[in-house]
Short mmCIF file of C-alpha atoms and ligand atoms in Angstrom, two decimals:
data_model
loop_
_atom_site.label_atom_id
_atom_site.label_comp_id
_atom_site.label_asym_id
_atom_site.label_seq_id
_atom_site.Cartn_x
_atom_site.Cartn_y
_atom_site.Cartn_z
CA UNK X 92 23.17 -16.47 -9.41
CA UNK X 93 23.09 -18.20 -6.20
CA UNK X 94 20.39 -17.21 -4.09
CA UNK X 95 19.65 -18.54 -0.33
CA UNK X 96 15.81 -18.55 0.03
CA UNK X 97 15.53 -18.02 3.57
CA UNK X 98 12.21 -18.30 5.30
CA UNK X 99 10.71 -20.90 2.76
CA UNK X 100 7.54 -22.16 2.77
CA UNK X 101 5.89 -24.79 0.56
CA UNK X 102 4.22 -21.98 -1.65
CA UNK X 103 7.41 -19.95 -1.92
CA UNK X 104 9.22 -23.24 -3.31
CA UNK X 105 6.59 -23.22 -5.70
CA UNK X 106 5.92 -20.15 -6.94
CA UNK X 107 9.79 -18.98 -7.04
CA UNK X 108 10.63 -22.26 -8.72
CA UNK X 109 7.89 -21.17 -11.75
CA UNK X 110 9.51 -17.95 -11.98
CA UNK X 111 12.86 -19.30 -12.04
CA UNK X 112 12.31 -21.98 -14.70
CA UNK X 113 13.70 -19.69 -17.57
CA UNK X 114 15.75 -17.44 -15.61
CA UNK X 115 17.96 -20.49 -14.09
CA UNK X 116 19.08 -19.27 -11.01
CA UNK X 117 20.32 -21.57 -8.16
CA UNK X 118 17.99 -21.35 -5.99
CA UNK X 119 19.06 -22.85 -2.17
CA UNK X 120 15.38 -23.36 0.08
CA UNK X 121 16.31 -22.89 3.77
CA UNK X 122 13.52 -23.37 6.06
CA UNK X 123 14.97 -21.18 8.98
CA UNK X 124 14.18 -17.79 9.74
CA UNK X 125 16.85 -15.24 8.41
CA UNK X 126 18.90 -14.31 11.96
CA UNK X 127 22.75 -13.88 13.50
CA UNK X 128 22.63 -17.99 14.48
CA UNK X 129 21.58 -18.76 10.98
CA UNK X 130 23.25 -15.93 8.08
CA UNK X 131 25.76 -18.47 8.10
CA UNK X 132 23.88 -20.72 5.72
CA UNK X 133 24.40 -18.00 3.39
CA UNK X 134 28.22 -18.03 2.94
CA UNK X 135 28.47 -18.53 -0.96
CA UNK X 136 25.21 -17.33 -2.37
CA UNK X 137 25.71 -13.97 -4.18
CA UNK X 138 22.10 -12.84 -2.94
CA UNK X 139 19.80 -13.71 -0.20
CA UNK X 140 15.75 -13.40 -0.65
CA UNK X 141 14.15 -12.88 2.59
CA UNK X 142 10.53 -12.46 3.88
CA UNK X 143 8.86 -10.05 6.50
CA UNK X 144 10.19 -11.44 9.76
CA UNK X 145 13.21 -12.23 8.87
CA UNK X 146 16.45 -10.09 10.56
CA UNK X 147 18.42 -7.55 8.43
CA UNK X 148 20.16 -5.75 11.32
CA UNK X 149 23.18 -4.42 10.94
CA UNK X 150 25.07 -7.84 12.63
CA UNK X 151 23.26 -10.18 10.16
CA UNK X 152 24.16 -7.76 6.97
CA UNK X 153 27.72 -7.70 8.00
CA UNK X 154 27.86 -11.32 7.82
CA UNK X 155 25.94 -12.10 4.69
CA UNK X 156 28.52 -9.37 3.17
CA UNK X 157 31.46 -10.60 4.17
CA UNK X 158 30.04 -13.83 3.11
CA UNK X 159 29.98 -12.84 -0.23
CA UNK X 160 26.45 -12.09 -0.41
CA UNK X 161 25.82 -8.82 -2.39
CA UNK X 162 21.72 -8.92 -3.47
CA UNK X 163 19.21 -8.29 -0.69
CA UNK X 164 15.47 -9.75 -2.80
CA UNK X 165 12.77 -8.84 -0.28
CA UNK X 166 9.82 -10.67 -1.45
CA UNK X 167 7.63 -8.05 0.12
CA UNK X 168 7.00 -4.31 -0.25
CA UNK X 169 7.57 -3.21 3.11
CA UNK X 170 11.31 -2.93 4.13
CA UNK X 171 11.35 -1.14 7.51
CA UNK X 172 12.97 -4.47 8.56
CA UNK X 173 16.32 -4.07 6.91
CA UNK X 174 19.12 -1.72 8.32
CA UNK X 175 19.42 0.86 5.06
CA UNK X 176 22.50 2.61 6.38
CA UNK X 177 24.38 -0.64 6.96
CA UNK X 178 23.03 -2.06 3.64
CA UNK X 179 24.48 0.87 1.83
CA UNK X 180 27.95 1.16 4.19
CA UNK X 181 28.67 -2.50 2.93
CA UNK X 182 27.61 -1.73 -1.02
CA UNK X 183 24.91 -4.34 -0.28
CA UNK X 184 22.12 -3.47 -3.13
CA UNK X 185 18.27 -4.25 -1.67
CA UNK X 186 15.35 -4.66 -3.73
CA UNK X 187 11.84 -5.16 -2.69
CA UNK X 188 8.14 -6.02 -4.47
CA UNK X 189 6.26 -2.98 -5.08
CA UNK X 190 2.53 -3.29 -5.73
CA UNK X 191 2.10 -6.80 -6.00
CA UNK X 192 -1.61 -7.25 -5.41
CA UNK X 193 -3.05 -4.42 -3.76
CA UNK X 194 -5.98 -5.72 -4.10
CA UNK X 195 -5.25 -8.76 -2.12
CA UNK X 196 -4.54 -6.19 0.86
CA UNK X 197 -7.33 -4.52 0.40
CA UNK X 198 -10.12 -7.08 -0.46
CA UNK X 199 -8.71 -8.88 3.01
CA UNK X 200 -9.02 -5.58 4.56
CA UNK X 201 -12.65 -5.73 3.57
CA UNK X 202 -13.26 -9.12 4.65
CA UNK X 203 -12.03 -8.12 8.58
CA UNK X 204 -14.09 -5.20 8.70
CA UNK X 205 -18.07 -7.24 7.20
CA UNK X 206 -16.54 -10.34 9.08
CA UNK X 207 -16.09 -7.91 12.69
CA UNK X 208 -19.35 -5.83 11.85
CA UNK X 209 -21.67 -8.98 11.56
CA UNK X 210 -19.52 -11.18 13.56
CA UNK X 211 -19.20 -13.99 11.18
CA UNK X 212 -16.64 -15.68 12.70
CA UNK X 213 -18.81 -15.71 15.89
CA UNK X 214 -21.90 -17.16 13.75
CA UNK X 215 -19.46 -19.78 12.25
CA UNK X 216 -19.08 -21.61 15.54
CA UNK X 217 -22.32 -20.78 16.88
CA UNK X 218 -23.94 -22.33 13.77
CA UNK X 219 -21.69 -25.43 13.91
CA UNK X 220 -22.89 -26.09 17.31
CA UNK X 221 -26.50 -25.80 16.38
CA UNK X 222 -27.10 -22.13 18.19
CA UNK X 223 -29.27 -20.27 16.00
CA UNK X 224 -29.93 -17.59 18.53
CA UNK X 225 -29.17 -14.16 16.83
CA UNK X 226 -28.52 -12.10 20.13
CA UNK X 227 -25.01 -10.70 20.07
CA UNK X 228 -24.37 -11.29 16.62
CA UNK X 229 -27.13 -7.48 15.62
CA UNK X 230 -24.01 -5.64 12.65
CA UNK X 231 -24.98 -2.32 11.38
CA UNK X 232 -25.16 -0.99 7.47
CA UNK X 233 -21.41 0.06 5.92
CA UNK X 234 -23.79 2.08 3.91
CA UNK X 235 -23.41 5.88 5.14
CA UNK X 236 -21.11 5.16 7.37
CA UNK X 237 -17.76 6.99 7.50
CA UNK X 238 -14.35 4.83 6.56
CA UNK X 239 -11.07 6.72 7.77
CA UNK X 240 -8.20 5.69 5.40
CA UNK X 241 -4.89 6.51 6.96
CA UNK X 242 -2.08 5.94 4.03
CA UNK X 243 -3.54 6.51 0.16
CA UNK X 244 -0.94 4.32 -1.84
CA UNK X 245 -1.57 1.42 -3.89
CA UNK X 246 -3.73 -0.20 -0.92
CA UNK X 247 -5.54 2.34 0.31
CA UNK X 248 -6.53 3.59 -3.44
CA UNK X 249 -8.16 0.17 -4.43
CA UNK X 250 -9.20 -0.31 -0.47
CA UNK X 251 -11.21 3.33 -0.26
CA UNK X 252 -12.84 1.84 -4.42
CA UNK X 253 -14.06 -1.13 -2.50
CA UNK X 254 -15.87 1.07 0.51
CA UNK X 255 -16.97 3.34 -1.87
CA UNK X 256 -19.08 1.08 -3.57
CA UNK X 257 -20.37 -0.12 0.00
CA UNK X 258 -22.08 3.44 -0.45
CA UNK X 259 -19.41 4.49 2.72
CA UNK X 260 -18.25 8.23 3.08
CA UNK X 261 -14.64 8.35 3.14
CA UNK X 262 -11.67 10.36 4.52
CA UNK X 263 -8.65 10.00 4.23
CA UNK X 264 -5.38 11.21 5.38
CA UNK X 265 -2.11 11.03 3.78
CA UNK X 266 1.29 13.42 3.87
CA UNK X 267 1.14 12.97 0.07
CA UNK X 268 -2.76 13.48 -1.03
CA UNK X 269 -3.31 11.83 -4.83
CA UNK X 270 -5.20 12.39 -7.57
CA UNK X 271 -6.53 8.94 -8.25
CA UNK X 272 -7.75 8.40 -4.21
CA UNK X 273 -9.85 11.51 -4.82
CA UNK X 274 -11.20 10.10 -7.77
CA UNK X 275 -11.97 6.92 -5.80
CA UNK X 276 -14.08 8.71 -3.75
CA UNK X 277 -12.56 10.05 -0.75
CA UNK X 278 -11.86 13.37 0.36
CA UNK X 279 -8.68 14.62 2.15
CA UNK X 280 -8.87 15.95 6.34
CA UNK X 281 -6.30 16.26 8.75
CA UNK X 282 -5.02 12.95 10.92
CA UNK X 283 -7.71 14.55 13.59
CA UNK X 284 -10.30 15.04 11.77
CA UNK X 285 -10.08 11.34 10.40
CA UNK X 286 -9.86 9.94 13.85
CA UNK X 287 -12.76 12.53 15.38
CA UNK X 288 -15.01 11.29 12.65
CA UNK X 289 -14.57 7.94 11.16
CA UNK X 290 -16.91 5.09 12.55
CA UNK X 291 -13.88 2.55 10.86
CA UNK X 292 -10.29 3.85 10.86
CA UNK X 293 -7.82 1.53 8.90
CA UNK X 294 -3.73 1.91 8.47
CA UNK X 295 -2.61 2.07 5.22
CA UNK X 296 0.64 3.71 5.35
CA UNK X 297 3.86 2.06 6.30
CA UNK X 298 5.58 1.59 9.06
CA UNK X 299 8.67 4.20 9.62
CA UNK X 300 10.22 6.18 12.69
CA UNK X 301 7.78 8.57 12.64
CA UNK X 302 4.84 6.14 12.14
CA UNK X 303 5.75 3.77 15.05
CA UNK X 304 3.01 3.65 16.96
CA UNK X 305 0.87 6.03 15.37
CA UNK X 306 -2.06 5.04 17.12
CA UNK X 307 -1.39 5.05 20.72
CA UNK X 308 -3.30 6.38 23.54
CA UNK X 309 -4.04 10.02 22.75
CA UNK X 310 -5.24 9.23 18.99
CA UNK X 311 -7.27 6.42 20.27
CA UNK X 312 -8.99 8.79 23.17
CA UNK X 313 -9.53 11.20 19.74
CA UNK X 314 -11.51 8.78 18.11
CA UNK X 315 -15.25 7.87 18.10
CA UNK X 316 -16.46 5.47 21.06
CA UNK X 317 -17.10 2.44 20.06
CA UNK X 318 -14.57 2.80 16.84
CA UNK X 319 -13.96 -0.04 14.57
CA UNK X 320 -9.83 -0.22 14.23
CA UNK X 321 -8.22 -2.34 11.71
CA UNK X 322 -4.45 -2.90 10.65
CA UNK X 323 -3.50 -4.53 7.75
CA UNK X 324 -0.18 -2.53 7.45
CA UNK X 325 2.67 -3.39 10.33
CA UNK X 326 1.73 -4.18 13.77
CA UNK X 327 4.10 -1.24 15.25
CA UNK X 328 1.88 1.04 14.07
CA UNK X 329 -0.20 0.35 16.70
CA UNK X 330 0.58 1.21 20.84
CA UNK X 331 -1.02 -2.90 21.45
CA UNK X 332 -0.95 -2.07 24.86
CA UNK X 333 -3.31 0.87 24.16
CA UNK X 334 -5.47 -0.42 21.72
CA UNK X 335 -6.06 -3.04 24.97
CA UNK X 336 -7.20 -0.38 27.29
CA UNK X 337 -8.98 1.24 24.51
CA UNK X 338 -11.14 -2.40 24.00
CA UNK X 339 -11.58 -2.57 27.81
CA UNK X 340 -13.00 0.87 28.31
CA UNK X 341 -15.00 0.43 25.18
CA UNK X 342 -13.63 2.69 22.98
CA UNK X 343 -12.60 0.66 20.96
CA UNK X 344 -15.66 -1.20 19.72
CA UNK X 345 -14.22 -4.14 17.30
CA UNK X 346 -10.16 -4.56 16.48
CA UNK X 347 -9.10 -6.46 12.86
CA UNK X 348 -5.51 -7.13 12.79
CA UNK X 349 -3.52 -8.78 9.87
CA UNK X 350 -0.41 -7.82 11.49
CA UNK X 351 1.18 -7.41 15.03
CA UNK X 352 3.76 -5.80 16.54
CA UNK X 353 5.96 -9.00 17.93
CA UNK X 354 4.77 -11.33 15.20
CA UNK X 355 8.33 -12.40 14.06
CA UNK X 356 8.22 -15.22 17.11
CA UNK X 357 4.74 -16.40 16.06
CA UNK X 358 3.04 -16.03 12.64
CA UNK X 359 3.38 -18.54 9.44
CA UNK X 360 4.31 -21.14 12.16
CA UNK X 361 2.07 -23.31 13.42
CA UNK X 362 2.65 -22.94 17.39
CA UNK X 363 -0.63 -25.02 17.97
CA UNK X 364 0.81 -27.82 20.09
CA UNK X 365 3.07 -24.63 22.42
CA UNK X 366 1.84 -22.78 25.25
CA UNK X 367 1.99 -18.64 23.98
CA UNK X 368 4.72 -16.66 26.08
CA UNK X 369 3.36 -13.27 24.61
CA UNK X 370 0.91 -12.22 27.42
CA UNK X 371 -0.26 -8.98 25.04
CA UNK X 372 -1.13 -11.51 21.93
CA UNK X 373 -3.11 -13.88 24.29
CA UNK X 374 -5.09 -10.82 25.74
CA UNK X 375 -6.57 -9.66 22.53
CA UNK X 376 -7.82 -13.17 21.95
CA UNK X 377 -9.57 -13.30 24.40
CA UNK X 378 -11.93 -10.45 23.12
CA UNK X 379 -14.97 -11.48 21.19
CA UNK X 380 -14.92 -8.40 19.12
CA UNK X 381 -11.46 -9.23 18.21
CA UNK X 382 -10.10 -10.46 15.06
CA UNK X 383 -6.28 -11.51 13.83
CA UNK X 384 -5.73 -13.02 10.95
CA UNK X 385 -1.65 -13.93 10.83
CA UNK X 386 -0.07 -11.33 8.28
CA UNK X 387 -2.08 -13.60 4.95
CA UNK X 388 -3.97 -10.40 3.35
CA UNK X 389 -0.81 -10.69 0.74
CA UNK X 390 -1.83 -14.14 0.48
CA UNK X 391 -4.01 -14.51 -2.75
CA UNK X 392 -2.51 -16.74 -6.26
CA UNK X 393 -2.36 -13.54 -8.12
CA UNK X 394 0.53 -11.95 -5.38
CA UNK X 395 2.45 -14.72 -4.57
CA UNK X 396 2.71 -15.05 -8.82
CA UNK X 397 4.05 -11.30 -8.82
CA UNK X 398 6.04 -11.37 -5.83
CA UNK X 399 8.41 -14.78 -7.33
CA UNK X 400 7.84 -12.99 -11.22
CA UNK X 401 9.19 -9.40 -9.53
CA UNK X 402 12.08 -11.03 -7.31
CA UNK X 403 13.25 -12.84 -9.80
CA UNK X 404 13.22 -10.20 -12.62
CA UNK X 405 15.25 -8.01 -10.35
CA UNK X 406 18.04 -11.08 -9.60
CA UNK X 407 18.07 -11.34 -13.25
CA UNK X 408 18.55 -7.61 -13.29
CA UNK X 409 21.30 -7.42 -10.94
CA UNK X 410 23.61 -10.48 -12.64
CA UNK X 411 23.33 -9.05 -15.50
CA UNK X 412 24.93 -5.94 -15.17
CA UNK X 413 26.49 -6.71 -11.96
CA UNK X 414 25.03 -4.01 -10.22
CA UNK X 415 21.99 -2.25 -9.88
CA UNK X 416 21.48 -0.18 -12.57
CA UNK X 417 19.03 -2.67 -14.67
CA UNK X 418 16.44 -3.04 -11.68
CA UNK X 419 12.98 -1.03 -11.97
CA UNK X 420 13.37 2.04 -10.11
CA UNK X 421 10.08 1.15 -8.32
CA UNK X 422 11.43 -2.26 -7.15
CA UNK X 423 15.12 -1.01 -5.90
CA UNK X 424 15.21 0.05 -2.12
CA UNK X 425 17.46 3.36 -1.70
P1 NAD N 94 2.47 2.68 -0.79
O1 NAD N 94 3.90 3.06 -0.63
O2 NAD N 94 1.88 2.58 -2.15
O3 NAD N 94 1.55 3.70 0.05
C1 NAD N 94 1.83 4.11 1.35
C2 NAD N 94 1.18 5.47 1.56
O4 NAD N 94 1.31 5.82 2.93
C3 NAD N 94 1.82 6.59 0.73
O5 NAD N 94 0.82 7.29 0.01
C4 NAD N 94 2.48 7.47 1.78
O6 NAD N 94 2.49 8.85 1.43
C5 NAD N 94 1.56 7.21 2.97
N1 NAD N 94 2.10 7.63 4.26
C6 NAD N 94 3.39 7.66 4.67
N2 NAD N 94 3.48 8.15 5.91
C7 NAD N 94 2.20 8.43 6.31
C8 NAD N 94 1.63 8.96 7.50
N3 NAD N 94 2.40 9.33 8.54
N4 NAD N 94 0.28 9.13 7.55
C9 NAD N 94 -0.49 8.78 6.50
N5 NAD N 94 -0.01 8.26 5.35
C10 NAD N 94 1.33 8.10 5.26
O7 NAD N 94 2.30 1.31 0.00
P2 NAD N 94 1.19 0.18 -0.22
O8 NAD N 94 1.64 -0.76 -1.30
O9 NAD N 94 -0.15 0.82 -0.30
O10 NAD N 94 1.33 -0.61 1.15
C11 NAD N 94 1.04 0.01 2.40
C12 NAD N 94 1.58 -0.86 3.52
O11 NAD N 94 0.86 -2.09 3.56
C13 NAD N 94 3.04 -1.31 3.32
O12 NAD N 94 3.94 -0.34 3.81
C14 NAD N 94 3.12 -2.59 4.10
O13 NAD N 94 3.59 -2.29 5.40
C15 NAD N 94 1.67 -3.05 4.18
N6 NAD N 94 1.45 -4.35 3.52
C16 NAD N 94 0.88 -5.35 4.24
C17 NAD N 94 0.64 -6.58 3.64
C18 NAD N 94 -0.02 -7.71 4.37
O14 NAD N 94 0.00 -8.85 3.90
N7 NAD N 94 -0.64 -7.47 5.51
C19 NAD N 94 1.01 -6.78 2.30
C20 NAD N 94 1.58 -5.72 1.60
C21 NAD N 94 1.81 -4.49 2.20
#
């Protein structure tokens, strides 16, 4: 098949050319963003992989359709950026990568919350500039303290193992409790509960209407002061403009973010040499107790394998029969 790549970066040329080397697909690397000005570069392919940022609104669906296109490959797991309804209206199948790593998610997760707590990245500088003063940098033990998992899929299952065996107490809350996060040690209590008693709340769910900001000023004013806040999930789930007042006031004591809510116009670019339009963005920079990392907790050798291996199963999938009744269940987006 004849698949336009859009969003390509080095390590998505070389991971989905691997993958590919048996299956034999035509693979077309496009560098641009996936949008109305450039679906055009589609016209031909028979399916289009896209990333997280790129556009799958109704507008850029209808012309990748009439284009010919009929194969939506996500190459993540999260598809609250494509337009269902329209996908289905124009018989447009969409598949996505389930599970890749969650441990890559999680074990990133991790990393924000000891790099925030004993303000490594603040040590990293001080050290390289030869300040080996300690004050400002005092952390406190994860051990005892109490982790608030909000989401208990495949990330928040091996992400609640990890704090577990930090020695952490922790709750969780999920529309859909499981088995296997109550055998990874946490315990199930209402959204409020979580928030009223959880020294580190992290997002684990994804993002949908009825998560869209999720935290926003009257679950942030129900959470502990001084409240450690991390989002590895989708920036919308967080109110930004909240969580600001919230780190102003104090109540919010240290922010990790992988994600954020307008990152389409900025992450997996280098912007280094622009000036940053995004007033929010360069506001939580400017907070010591602040930390963003730009949407790379997927980012490990072991995901990007299983995203191009997952994709490209599911093109294979879809040639074959022509439709897409040979894709795994778990990968195919309904
Ligand atoms: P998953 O589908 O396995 O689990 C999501 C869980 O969230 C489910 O148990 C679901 O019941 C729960 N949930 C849904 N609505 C909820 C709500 N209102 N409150 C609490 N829980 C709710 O997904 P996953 O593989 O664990 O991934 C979770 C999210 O992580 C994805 O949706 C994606 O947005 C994000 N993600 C981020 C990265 C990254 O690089 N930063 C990479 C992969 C996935």
């Amino acid at each position: 098949m004849r698949v336009a790549v859009f969003s390509t970066k080095p390590y998505d040329t070389r991971f989905l050319t691997e993958a590919n080397a048996a299956a034999g697909h035509d693979l077309v690397f496009l560098e641009p963003r996936l949008s109305p000005e450039t679906a055009p570069l589609a016209i031909g392919a028979d399916a289009v992989c896209a990333f997280v940022n790129d556009d799958l609104s109704a507008p850029v669906l209808e012309t990748l359709a009439h284009g010919g296109v009929r194969l939506i490959a996500l190459r993540s797991a999260g598809f609250n950026h494509v337009d269902l309804a329209t996908a289905r209206r124009l018989g447009l199948t969409v598949t996505r990568v389930p599970g890749y790593s969650p441990y890559a998610v999680a074990e990133h997760c991790a990393g924000l919350i000891l790099a925030l707590n004993r303000k490594i990245h603040r040590a990293y500088n001080r050290v390289r500039e030869h300040n080996f003063a300690l004050n400002g940098l005092l952390g406190f033990d994860l051990h005892g303290r109490t982790v608030g998992v909000v989401g208990t899929g495949k990330i928040g299952v091996r992400f609640i193992r990890i704090m577990a065996g930090f020695g952490c107490r922790v709750i969780a809350a999920d529309p859909y409790p499981s088995d296997e996060a109550v055998a990874a040690g946490a315990s199930y209590v209402p959204l409020s509960t979580l928030l009223a008693e959880s020294d580190i709340v992290t997002l684990h769910c994804p993002l949908t209407p009825e998560t869209h900001h999720l935290i926003d000023e009257e679950r942030i004013a129900q959470m502990r002061d001084g409240v450690m806040l991390i989002n590895t999930s989708r920036g919308a789930l967080v109110d930004t403009a909240a969580v600001i007042r919230g780190l102003k006031s104090g109540k919010i004591g240290y922010l990790g973010l992988d994600v954020y809510e307008e990152e389409a116009d900025l992450f997996f670019e280098d912007l280094s040499d622009q000036m940053l339009r995004d007033d929010l963005f360069s506001r939580l920079v400017t907070f010591p107790n602040v930390l963003i990392t730009g949407h790379q907790a997927f980012f490990t050798e072991e995901a990007l394998h299983n995203i191009a291996a997952t994709t490209i199963a599911s093109i294979t999938a879809f040639e074959r029969e022509g439709s897409a009744a040979r894709i795994a269940p778990d990968a195919l987006v309904r």
